[in-house]
Coordinates of C-alpha atoms in Angstrom, one line a residue:
Chain A
M10 CA 76.7 100.8 225.4
K11 CA 76.8 102.7 228.6
E12 CA 80.6 103.4 228.3
A13 CA 79.9 105.3 225.0
F14 CA 78.4 107.9 227.3
T15 CA 80.3 107.6 230.6
M16 CA 83.6 108.1 228.7
W17 CA 82.8 111.8 228.2
R18 CA 83.6 112.2 232.0
H19 CA 87.3 111.7 231.3
T20 CA 89.3 114.6 229.8
Q21 CA 91.8 112.1 228.3
M22 CA 89.0 110.3 226.5
V23 CA 87.6 113.6 225.2
V24 CA 91.0 114.5 223.8
L25 CA 91.3 111.0 222.3
V26 CA 88.0 111.5 220.5
A27 CA 89.3 114.8 219.1
L28 CA 92.7 113.4 218.0
S29 CA 91.5 110.2 216.6
A30 CA 88.7 112.1 214.6
A31 CA 91.4 114.6 213.3
I32 CA 93.8 111.9 212.3
Y33 CA 90.9 109.9 210.5
A34 CA 89.7 113.0 208.7
A35 CA 93.2 114.2 207.8
I36 CA 93.9 110.9 206.0
L37 CA 90.4 110.6 204.5
I38 CA 90.5 114.0 202.8
P39 CA 93.4 113.5 200.4
F40 CA 91.7 110.4 199.1
K41 CA 88.3 112.3 198.4
G42 CA 89.3 112.4 194.7
F43 CA 89.6 108.6 194.4
T44 CA 85.9 108.1 194.2
I45 CA 84.1 104.8 193.8
I46 CA 80.5 106.0 194.1
P47 CA 80.9 109.8 193.9
G48 CA 79.5 111.6 196.9
F49 CA 79.1 108.4 198.9
T50 CA 82.3 106.5 199.0
E51 CA 85.9 106.6 197.7
V52 CA 89.1 104.6 198.1
R53 CA 89.6 104.8 201.9
P54 CA 92.9 103.5 203.2
A55 CA 92.1 105.7 206.2
N56 CA 89.4 103.2 207.1
V57 CA 92.0 101.3 209.0
F58 CA 91.8 103.8 211.8
P59 CA 88.4 103.0 213.2
F60 CA 89.4 99.4 213.7
V61 CA 92.7 100.2 215.3
F62 CA 91.5 103.3 217.4
G63 CA 88.4 101.3 218.3
L64 CA 90.4 98.5 219.8
L65 CA 93.0 100.8 221.5
F66 CA 90.8 103.8 222.6
G67 CA 87.4 101.9 222.9
P68 CA 84.5 104.3 222.8
A69 CA 86.7 107.3 222.2
G70 CA 87.8 105.6 218.9
A71 CA 84.2 104.9 218.0
W72 CA 83.2 108.5 218.5
G73 CA 86.5 109.6 216.7
A74 CA 85.5 107.5 213.8
A75 CA 82.0 109.0 213.6
I76 CA 83.2 112.6 214.0
G77 CA 86.2 112.1 211.7
N78 CA 83.9 110.8 208.8
L79 CA 81.6 113.8 209.4
I80 CA 84.6 116.2 209.2
G81 CA 85.7 114.4 206.0
D82 CA 82.2 115.2 204.6
F83 CA 82.7 118.8 205.6
F84 CA 85.4 119.1 202.8
G85 CA 82.9 118.9 200.0
T86 CA 80.3 116.1 200.5
L87 CA 78.2 117.1 203.5
G88 CA 74.7 116.0 202.7
L89 CA 71.8 114.0 204.0
G90 CA 73.9 110.8 203.6
S91 CA 76.3 112.2 206.2
I92 CA 73.8 111.4 209.0
F93 CA 74.1 107.7 208.6
G94 CA 77.7 108.0 207.6
F95 CA 78.1 109.1 211.2
V96 CA 76.1 106.1 212.5
G97 CA 77.9 103.6 210.3
N98 CA 81.4 104.8 211.2
F99 CA 80.4 104.9 214.9
F100 CA 79.8 101.1 214.6
L101 CA 83.0 100.7 212.6
G102 CA 84.9 101.8 215.7
F103 CA 82.4 100.5 218.3
L104 CA 82.4 96.8 217.3
P105 CA 86.1 96.1 217.5
Y106 CA 86.4 96.6 221.2
K107 CA 82.9 95.3 222.0
M108 CA 83.4 92.1 220.1
W109 CA 87.0 91.6 221.2
G110 CA 86.1 90.4 224.7
A111 CA 83.6 87.8 223.4
F112 CA 86.4 85.8 221.8
F113 CA 88.5 85.3 225.0
R114 CA 87.8 83.3 228.1
R115 CA 88.0 84.8 231.6
G116 CA 91.7 84.9 232.7
E117 CA 93.0 84.6 229.1
N118 CA 95.3 87.3 227.8
M119 CA 93.0 89.8 226.0
E120 CA 95.5 92.6 225.2
P121 CA 94.2 94.2 222.0
T122 CA 97.1 93.4 219.6
V123 CA 97.7 90.7 217.0
N124 CA 100.9 89.0 218.3
T125 CA 99.4 85.5 218.4
G126 CA 97.6 83.5 215.7
K127 CA 94.3 83.5 217.7
K128 CA 94.4 87.3 218.1
F129 CA 95.1 87.7 214.5
A130 CA 92.2 85.5 213.5
V131 CA 89.9 87.4 216.0
F132 CA 91.1 90.7 214.4
V133 CA 90.3 89.5 210.9
S134 CA 86.8 88.3 211.8
I135 CA 86.0 91.6 213.7
V136 CA 87.2 93.6 210.7
V137 CA 84.8 91.7 208.4
L138 CA 81.9 92.0 210.8
A139 CA 82.4 95.7 211.6
S140 CA 82.8 96.5 207.9
T141 CA 79.6 94.7 207.2
V142 CA 77.6 96.4 210.0
C143 CA 78.9 99.9 208.9
A144 CA 78.0 99.2 205.3
V145 CA 74.5 98.0 206.3
W146 CA 73.6 101.1 208.2
I147 CA 74.8 103.5 205.5
A148 CA 73.4 101.6 202.5
W149 CA 70.0 100.9 204.3
F150 CA 69.5 104.6 204.9
N151 CA 70.7 105.7 201.5
D152 CA 68.4 103.1 199.8
L153 CA 65.5 104.1 202.1
I154 CA 65.7 107.8 201.1
G155 CA 66.2 106.7 197.4
F156 CA 69.8 108.0 196.9
V157 CA 71.8 104.9 196.1
P158 CA 70.6 101.2 195.7
F159 CA 71.5 99.0 198.6
A160 CA 73.1 96.3 196.6
A161 CA 75.7 98.6 195.0
L162 CA 76.5 100.7 198.1
A163 CA 76.6 97.9 200.7
S164 CA 78.8 95.6 198.8
I165 CA 81.3 98.4 197.9
I166 CA 81.5 99.7 201.5
T167 CA 81.9 96.3 203.0
V168 CA 84.8 95.4 200.7
N169 CA 86.4 98.9 200.9
N170 CA 86.3 98.9 204.7
A171 CA 87.6 95.3 204.9
I172 CA 90.5 95.8 202.6
A173 CA 91.8 98.7 204.5
G174 CA 91.5 96.9 207.8
L175 CA 92.9 93.6 206.7
V176 CA 95.9 95.0 204.7
L177 CA 96.9 97.8 207.0
G178 CA 95.3 97.0 210.3
P179 CA 97.7 94.3 211.7
I180 CA 100.8 96.4 210.8
L181 CA 99.4 99.5 212.4
L182 CA 98.1 97.6 215.5
L183 CA 101.6 96.0 216.1
L184 CA 103.3 99.4 215.7
L185 CA 100.9 101.4 217.9
Y186 CA 99.9 99.0 220.7
P187 CA 103.1 99.0 222.7
R188 CA 103.4 102.8 222.5
I189 CA 99.8 103.4 223.5
K190 CA 100.1 101.0 226.4
R191 CA 103.4 102.7 227.5
W192 CA 101.7 106.1 227.5
G193 CA 98.7 104.8 229.5
L194 CA 96.2 105.6 226.8
L195 CA 94.4 102.3 226.4
W196 CA 90.7 102.8 227.1
T197 CA 90.8 99.9 229.6
E198 CA 93.3 101.8 231.6
I199 CA 91.5 105.2 231.6
M200 CA 88.0 104.0 232.3
R201 CA 86.8 102.5 235.6
P202 CA 85.0 99.1 235.8
N203 CA 81.8 100.7 237.1
E204 CA 81.6 102.9 234.0
V205 CA 81.6 99.9 231.7
P206 CA 78.7 97.5 231.5
Q207 CA 79.0 93.9 232.4
A208 CA 78.3 91.5 229.5
R209 CA 74.9 89.9 229.6
L210 CA 74.9 86.5 227.8
Q211 CA 78.0 87.6 225.9
T212 CA 78.1 84.6 223.5
V213 CA 74.5 85.1 222.6
G214 CA 75.2 88.8 222.0
A215 CA 78.1 88.0 219.8
I216 CA 76.0 85.5 217.8
L217 CA 73.2 88.1 217.4
M218 CA 75.7 90.7 216.2
W219 CA 76.9 88.2 213.4
V220 CA 73.3 87.3 212.5
G221 CA 72.3 91.0 212.4
G222 CA 75.2 92.2 210.3
L223 CA 75.7 89.3 207.9
G224 CA 71.9 88.7 207.8
A225 CA 71.1 92.3 206.9
L226 CA 73.7 92.3 204.1
A227 CA 72.5 89.0 202.7
V228 CA 68.7 89.9 202.9
G229 CA 69.4 93.4 201.6
L230 CA 71.2 91.9 198.6
I231 CA 68.5 89.4 198.0
I232 CA 65.7 92.1 198.1
G233 CA 67.9 94.7 196.2
L234 CA 68.8 92.4 193.4
G235 CA 65.3 91.0 193.1
L236 CA 66.4 87.4 193.9
Y237 CA 63.5 86.9 196.3
Q238 CA 61.1 86.9 193.4
Q239 CA 62.5 83.5 192.7
G240 CA 62.2 82.2 196.2
F241 CA 61.4 82.4 199.8
A242 CA 61.7 86.1 200.5
A243 CA 58.8 87.2 198.4
A244 CA 56.1 86.8 201.2
G245 CA 55.2 89.7 203.3
F246 CA 56.4 92.8 201.5
S247 CA 53.2 93.6 199.7
P248 CA 49.5 92.5 199.9
E249 CA 50.0 90.5 196.7
G250 CA 53.0 88.7 198.2
A251 CA 54.9 89.6 195.1
G252 CA 57.1 92.1 196.9
Q253 CA 58.7 95.3 195.7
V254 CA 62.4 95.7 194.9
G255 CA 64.4 98.0 197.1
G256 CA 63.0 101.1 198.8
F257 CA 60.2 100.1 201.2
A258 CA 61.0 96.5 201.0
I259 CA 64.7 97.0 202.1
G260 CA 63.6 99.7 204.5
V261 CA 61.2 97.4 206.4
G262 CA 62.9 94.1 205.6
L263 CA 66.2 95.0 207.3
I264 CA 64.7 96.6 210.4
P265 CA 64.7 93.2 212.4
F266 CA 68.4 92.9 211.6
L267 CA 69.2 96.4 212.6
I268 CA 67.3 95.9 215.9
L269 CA 69.4 92.7 216.4
I270 CA 72.6 94.8 216.0
I271 CA 71.4 97.3 218.6
V272 CA 70.3 94.6 221.0
A273 CA 73.5 92.8 220.7
S274 CA 75.4 96.1 221.4
F275 CA 73.8 96.2 224.7
M276 CA 74.4 92.6 225.5
L277 CA 78.1 92.7 224.7
G278 CA 80.0 94.0 227.7
G279 CA 83.5 95.4 228.0
R280 CA 83.9 95.4 231.8
E281 CA 85.8 92.1 231.6
Q282 CA 88.5 93.9 229.5
V283 CA 88.8 96.7 232.0
L284 CA 89.1 94.2 234.8
A285 CA 91.6 92.1 232.9
A286 CA 93.7 95.3 232.4
E287 CA 93.5 96.1 236.1
E288 CA 94.6 92.6 237.0
E289 CA 97.5 92.9 234.5
S290 CA 98.7 96.2 236.0
D291 CA 98.5 94.8 239.5
R292 CA 100.6 91.9 238.4
V293 CA 103.2 94.3 237.0
R294 CA 103.3 96.3 240.2
Chain B
M4 CA 95.6 126.0 200.2
D5 CA 93.1 126.4 203.0
P6 CA 91.3 123.0 203.1
F7 CA 88.2 124.7 204.8
L8 CA 85.3 126.0 202.8
Y9 CA 84.6 129.0 205.0
L10 CA 84.7 132.4 203.1
D11 CA 85.0 135.5 205.2
R12 CA 82.3 137.8 203.6
D13 CA 80.0 140.4 205.0
T14 CA 76.6 139.2 203.8
F15 CA 73.3 138.9 205.5
V16 CA 73.6 135.1 205.3
H17 CA 77.0 135.2 207.2
R18 CA 75.3 137.4 209.8
L19 CA 72.5 134.9 210.5
D20 CA 72.7 132.9 213.7
P21 CA 74.4 129.6 213.1
R22 CA 71.3 127.8 214.5
T23 CA 69.2 129.5 211.9
K24 CA 71.6 128.2 209.2
M25 CA 71.5 124.7 210.7
F26 CA 67.7 124.8 210.5
L27 CA 67.8 126.0 207.0
L28 CA 70.2 123.2 206.1
L29 CA 67.9 120.6 207.6
G30 CA 65.0 122.3 205.8
A31 CA 66.8 122.1 202.5
F32 CA 67.4 118.4 203.2
G33 CA 63.6 118.1 203.6
L34 CA 62.8 120.3 200.6
V35 CA 64.7 118.1 198.2
F36 CA 62.4 115.2 199.1
V37 CA 59.2 117.0 198.1
F38 CA 59.6 116.4 194.3
V39 CA 60.8 113.5 192.2
S40 CA 60.6 115.0 188.8
P41 CA 64.0 116.4 187.6
L42 CA 62.3 119.5 186.3
Y43 CA 61.0 120.4 189.8
Q44 CA 64.3 119.4 191.4
L45 CA 66.0 121.9 189.0
G46 CA 63.7 124.5 190.6
V47 CA 64.8 123.5 194.1
L48 CA 68.4 123.6 193.1
A49 CA 67.9 127.1 191.5
V50 CA 66.5 128.3 194.9
V51 CA 69.4 126.9 196.8
L52 CA 71.9 128.4 194.3
G53 CA 70.1 131.7 194.5
F54 CA 70.7 131.6 198.3
G55 CA 74.4 130.7 197.7
Y56 CA 74.6 133.7 195.4
L57 CA 73.2 136.0 198.1
A58 CA 75.9 134.5 200.4
Q59 CA 78.6 135.1 197.9
S60 CA 79.7 131.5 198.4
L61 CA 79.2 130.0 194.9
V62 CA 82.9 130.5 194.3
N63 CA 83.4 127.3 196.3
L64 CA 81.5 125.4 193.6
K65 CA 84.8 125.4 191.7
R66 CA 86.2 123.1 194.4
I67 CA 83.4 120.6 194.3
W68 CA 82.2 120.7 190.7
F69 CA 83.9 117.5 189.7
I70 CA 82.2 115.6 192.6
L71 CA 78.8 117.1 191.6
V72 CA 79.2 116.1 188.0
M73 CA 80.4 112.6 188.8
I74 CA 77.5 112.2 191.2
G75 CA 75.1 113.2 188.3
V76 CA 76.7 110.6 185.9
M77 CA 77.0 107.7 188.4
T78 CA 73.6 108.2 189.9
V79 CA 71.9 108.2 186.5
I80 CA 73.9 105.0 185.5
L81 CA 73.1 103.2 188.8
W82 CA 69.4 104.0 188.7
S83 CA 69.2 103.1 185.0
I84 CA 70.5 99.6 186.0
F85 CA 68.7 99.2 189.2
G86 CA 65.3 100.9 188.4
S87 CA 62.8 100.1 185.7
G88 CA 60.1 102.0 183.7
E89 CA 57.6 101.6 180.9
T90 CA 59.1 103.5 177.9
P91 CA 62.1 101.7 176.3
L92 CA 65.0 104.0 175.5
F93 CA 67.8 101.8 174.5
L94 CA 68.9 98.2 175.3
F95 CA 67.5 97.5 178.8
V96 CA 67.3 101.2 179.8
E97 CA 63.9 102.9 180.2
L98 CA 63.1 106.6 180.0
E99 CA 61.5 106.7 183.5
S100 CA 64.6 105.2 185.2
V101 CA 66.8 107.7 183.5
L102 CA 64.5 110.6 184.6
Y103 CA 64.4 109.2 188.1
G104 CA 68.2 108.9 188.1
L105 CA 68.4 112.6 187.0
G106 CA 65.9 113.6 189.7
I107 CA 67.9 111.7 192.4
A108 CA 71.2 113.2 191.1
L109 CA 69.8 116.7 191.4
R110 CA 68.5 115.8 194.8
I111 CA 71.9 114.6 196.1
D112 CA 73.8 117.5 194.4
T113 CA 71.3 120.0 196.0
T114 CA 72.0 118.6 199.5
I115 CA 75.7 118.9 198.9
V116 CA 75.4 122.5 197.5
A117 CA 73.4 123.4 200.6
G118 CA 76.0 121.8 202.8
M119 CA 78.7 123.8 200.9
I120 CA 76.8 127.1 201.5
F121 CA 76.4 126.3 205.2
L122 CA 80.1 125.6 205.5
S123 CA 81.1 128.6 203.4
T124 CA 79.1 131.0 205.6
T125 CA 79.6 129.5 209.1
R126 CA 82.9 129.4 211.1
N127 CA 83.9 126.3 213.1
E128 CA 83.5 128.1 216.3
E129 CA 80.0 129.2 215.4
I130 CA 79.1 125.5 214.5
A131 CA 80.4 124.3 217.9
T132 CA 78.7 127.1 219.9
G133 CA 75.5 126.6 217.9
L134 CA 75.5 122.9 218.6
V135 CA 75.9 123.6 222.3
K136 CA 73.0 126.1 222.3
L137 CA 70.9 123.5 220.6
G138 CA 71.5 121.2 223.5
I139 CA 74.4 119.1 222.3
P140 CA 76.8 118.4 225.3
Y141 CA 79.7 120.8 225.5
R142 CA 82.3 118.1 225.6
F143 CA 81.0 116.5 222.3
A144 CA 81.0 120.0 220.6
F145 CA 84.5 120.6 222.0
A146 CA 85.8 117.4 220.5
V147 CA 84.3 118.3 217.1
S148 CA 85.7 121.8 217.1
T149 CA 89.1 120.6 218.2
A150 CA 89.2 117.9 215.6
L151 CA 88.2 120.5 212.9
R152 CA 91.1 122.8 214.0
L153 CA 93.7 119.9 214.1
V154 CA 92.9 118.6 210.6
P155 CA 95.0 121.1 208.7
T156 CA 97.9 120.8 211.2
I157 CA 98.0 117.1 210.8
A158 CA 97.7 117.3 207.1
S159 CA 100.5 119.8 206.8
T160 CA 102.8 117.8 209.1
G161 CA 102.2 114.7 207.0
S162 CA 103.0 116.6 203.8
T163 CA 106.2 118.0 205.4
I164 CA 107.4 114.5 206.4
G165 CA 106.5 113.1 202.9
Q166 CA 108.5 115.8 201.2
A167 CA 111.5 115.3 203.6
Q168 CA 111.5 111.6 202.8
R169 CA 111.2 112.2 199.1
S170 CA 114.1 114.6 199.1
R171 CA 116.1 111.7 200.6
G172 CA 115.2 109.5 197.7
L173 CA 112.1 107.6 198.9
D174 CA 110.1 106.4 195.9
L175 CA 106.4 106.7 196.5
E176 CA 105.3 106.5 192.9
S177 CA 106.2 103.0 191.8
G178 CA 104.2 99.8 192.5
N179 CA 100.5 99.1 192.4
F180 CA 98.0 100.9 194.5
I181 CA 98.2 98.6 197.6
Q182 CA 102.1 98.8 197.4
R183 CA 102.0 102.5 197.3
V184 CA 99.6 102.8 200.2
R185 CA 101.8 100.5 202.3
K186 CA 104.8 102.8 201.5
F187 CA 102.9 105.6 203.0
I188 CA 102.6 103.9 206.4
P189 CA 106.2 104.6 207.6
L190 CA 105.5 108.3 206.7
L191 CA 102.2 108.5 208.5
V192 CA 103.2 106.6 211.6
P193 CA 105.3 109.5 213.0
V194 CA 102.5 111.9 212.3
F195 CA 99.9 110.2 214.3
V196 CA 102.2 108.8 217.0
S197 CA 103.3 112.3 217.8
T198 CA 99.7 113.5 217.7
I199 CA 98.5 110.8 220.0
R200 CA 101.5 111.3 222.3
S201 CA 100.3 114.8 223.0
T202 CA 97.1 113.4 224.6
N203 CA 98.3 113.6 228.1
V204 CA 99.9 117.1 227.8
F205 CA 96.7 118.3 226.1
S206 CA 94.5 116.8 228.8
M207 CA 96.5 118.4 231.6
A208 CA 96.5 121.8 229.8
L209 CA 92.8 121.6 229.5
E210 CA 92.2 120.6 233.1
S211 CA 94.6 123.3 234.4
K212 CA 92.4 125.8 232.6
G213 CA 89.2 124.5 234.3
F214 CA 87.9 122.1 231.6
G215 CA 84.8 120.5 233.0
A216 CA 85.3 122.3 236.4
S217 CA 81.7 123.7 236.4
E218 CA 78.6 122.5 234.7
K219 CA 77.6 126.0 233.5
R220 CA 80.0 127.6 231.0
T221 CA 80.2 131.1 229.6
Y222 CA 81.2 131.7 225.9
F223 CA 83.2 134.4 224.3
L224 CA 81.0 134.1 221.2
Q225 CA 77.5 135.3 222.0
L226 CA 74.7 134.0 219.8
A227 CA 71.3 135.6 219.5
I228 CA 68.3 134.9 217.3
R229 CA 67.3 138.3 215.8
R230 CA 64.5 139.5 213.7
R231 CA 66.2 138.7 210.5
D232 CA 66.7 135.0 211.7
V233 CA 63.0 134.8 212.3
L234 CA 62.1 136.3 209.0
V235 CA 64.4 134.0 207.0
L236 CA 63.0 131.0 208.8
L237 CA 59.4 132.1 208.3
G238 CA 60.2 132.7 204.5
F239 CA 61.6 129.2 204.3
A240 CA 58.6 127.7 206.0
V241 CA 56.3 129.4 203.5
L242 CA 58.5 128.1 200.6
L243 CA 58.4 124.6 202.0
A244 CA 54.7 124.7 202.6
G245 CA 54.1 125.9 199.1
C246 CA 56.2 123.1 197.6
I247 CA 54.4 120.5 199.6
A248 CA 51.0 122.0 198.5
L249 CA 52.2 121.8 194.9
R250 CA 53.2 118.2 195.3
M251 CA 49.9 117.3 196.9
A252 CA 48.1 118.9 194.0
G253 CA 49.8 116.3 191.8
Y254 CA 52.8 118.3 190.4
G255 CA 56.4 117.2 190.5
G256 CA 55.9 113.4 190.6
L257 CA 57.2 110.8 188.1
E258 CA 54.8 108.2 186.7
G259 CA 55.8 104.8 185.5
F260 CA 59.0 104.3 187.5
T261 CA 59.4 101.1 189.7
R262 CA 62.4 100.2 191.8

């Protein structure tokens, strides 16, 4: 996660944050009227940008997604929910580049595009995971403060994010990648290896991220829909063991999974991608 | 149409320091959580609307009224389904869950109205400088304010390209939703490709003007917390304390609702 802070040293990365946030917000705003849960989510084809900008611009894409979503809220829906909208959208742009390296072996071509079957499959799985993690953060907070039930919000945001990424993402990535590379704007070309952390048990980190994201969604839905009363999840949420639907139960029940997501974020590296880009540019020279 | 909510008026709210308005916004976010009962939430909304009236910013309600109404309707429906109470109303819906939904709808609407008043009375530059003065790193605040400034430019460029292509016979209206969205991609790609392409020139222009050259910066916009800021914050603190005392005395709750 170190690179999310060291990136601010580079003027190019600061500009990329501003530009990606502006593009994201500019496409989000016209669709504000196509609401799904008013005030919380709407039809968002613009959600393709966090995946694509995250892969291409790395941490600048993640910050751009978070700020862009906040600016989108400035046009009529700024509220308490905007705080975790910021966090959720940060993860939407953060996970694509963090997880990307975990799918490739050392020495393997890991250019962030979808020109091979394997890269396409990796992109699809990353879109699903990032969509889920983003939804979990936003829905967890909104349920905790009693705004919108977790089950409704988490499922809608997950599907909404994933559709935009899966339908539009591959096309956009194929269109943008060669240009961004030609202009020298890939994050792996701007940042230096010592500014990006080395992966620590990368495979374990990737597994923890999957467990954290999908586990939080599954457990949140089980608690939120009251299904646990019929089974295993009843224990532990109240002295009687009968549990309590939503609210406190979701607030506490999901914390271990959210911690897993944060821990995994520190375990996944990124330096291997910067080193691979350096080797690639050395080969070209 | 200007996409921003800011209204250039000369009211005492406009003259408040942006940091004071940020604290008031956060305070309003806290205030809405004191009560659950929709009746008391109405009172909180009335206070926030009164503040908006003093700020001459309620005209912006015209731009967001539809969202506010939809939030009200959807929140009541959602909580009627997901919550439960003791007094049957109709089918599976109980009175307490409807009341809770109403209370939550008012809570959400109040935070959005508070956000609207903040944005109607505070310029982008004030927000950015206020954030820096509160300890947010300058580069982050710079990115936020630059993005805010660029949004209308990008939106108008996109609109111009769309109109140009339509005038050449491009049909954006036919097909289902996904097909129509896909048709927009060739229109949008030039917009963001040209925007991203400017990154290097933008960076060089910034660095040639000394961006990041020294740790300590000076600002054209000078902010100062004055007596009126202190008085407004004190007044709000008294209001918040009064509401909390009222709640602790047993008012403003909702009996019989379970989630």
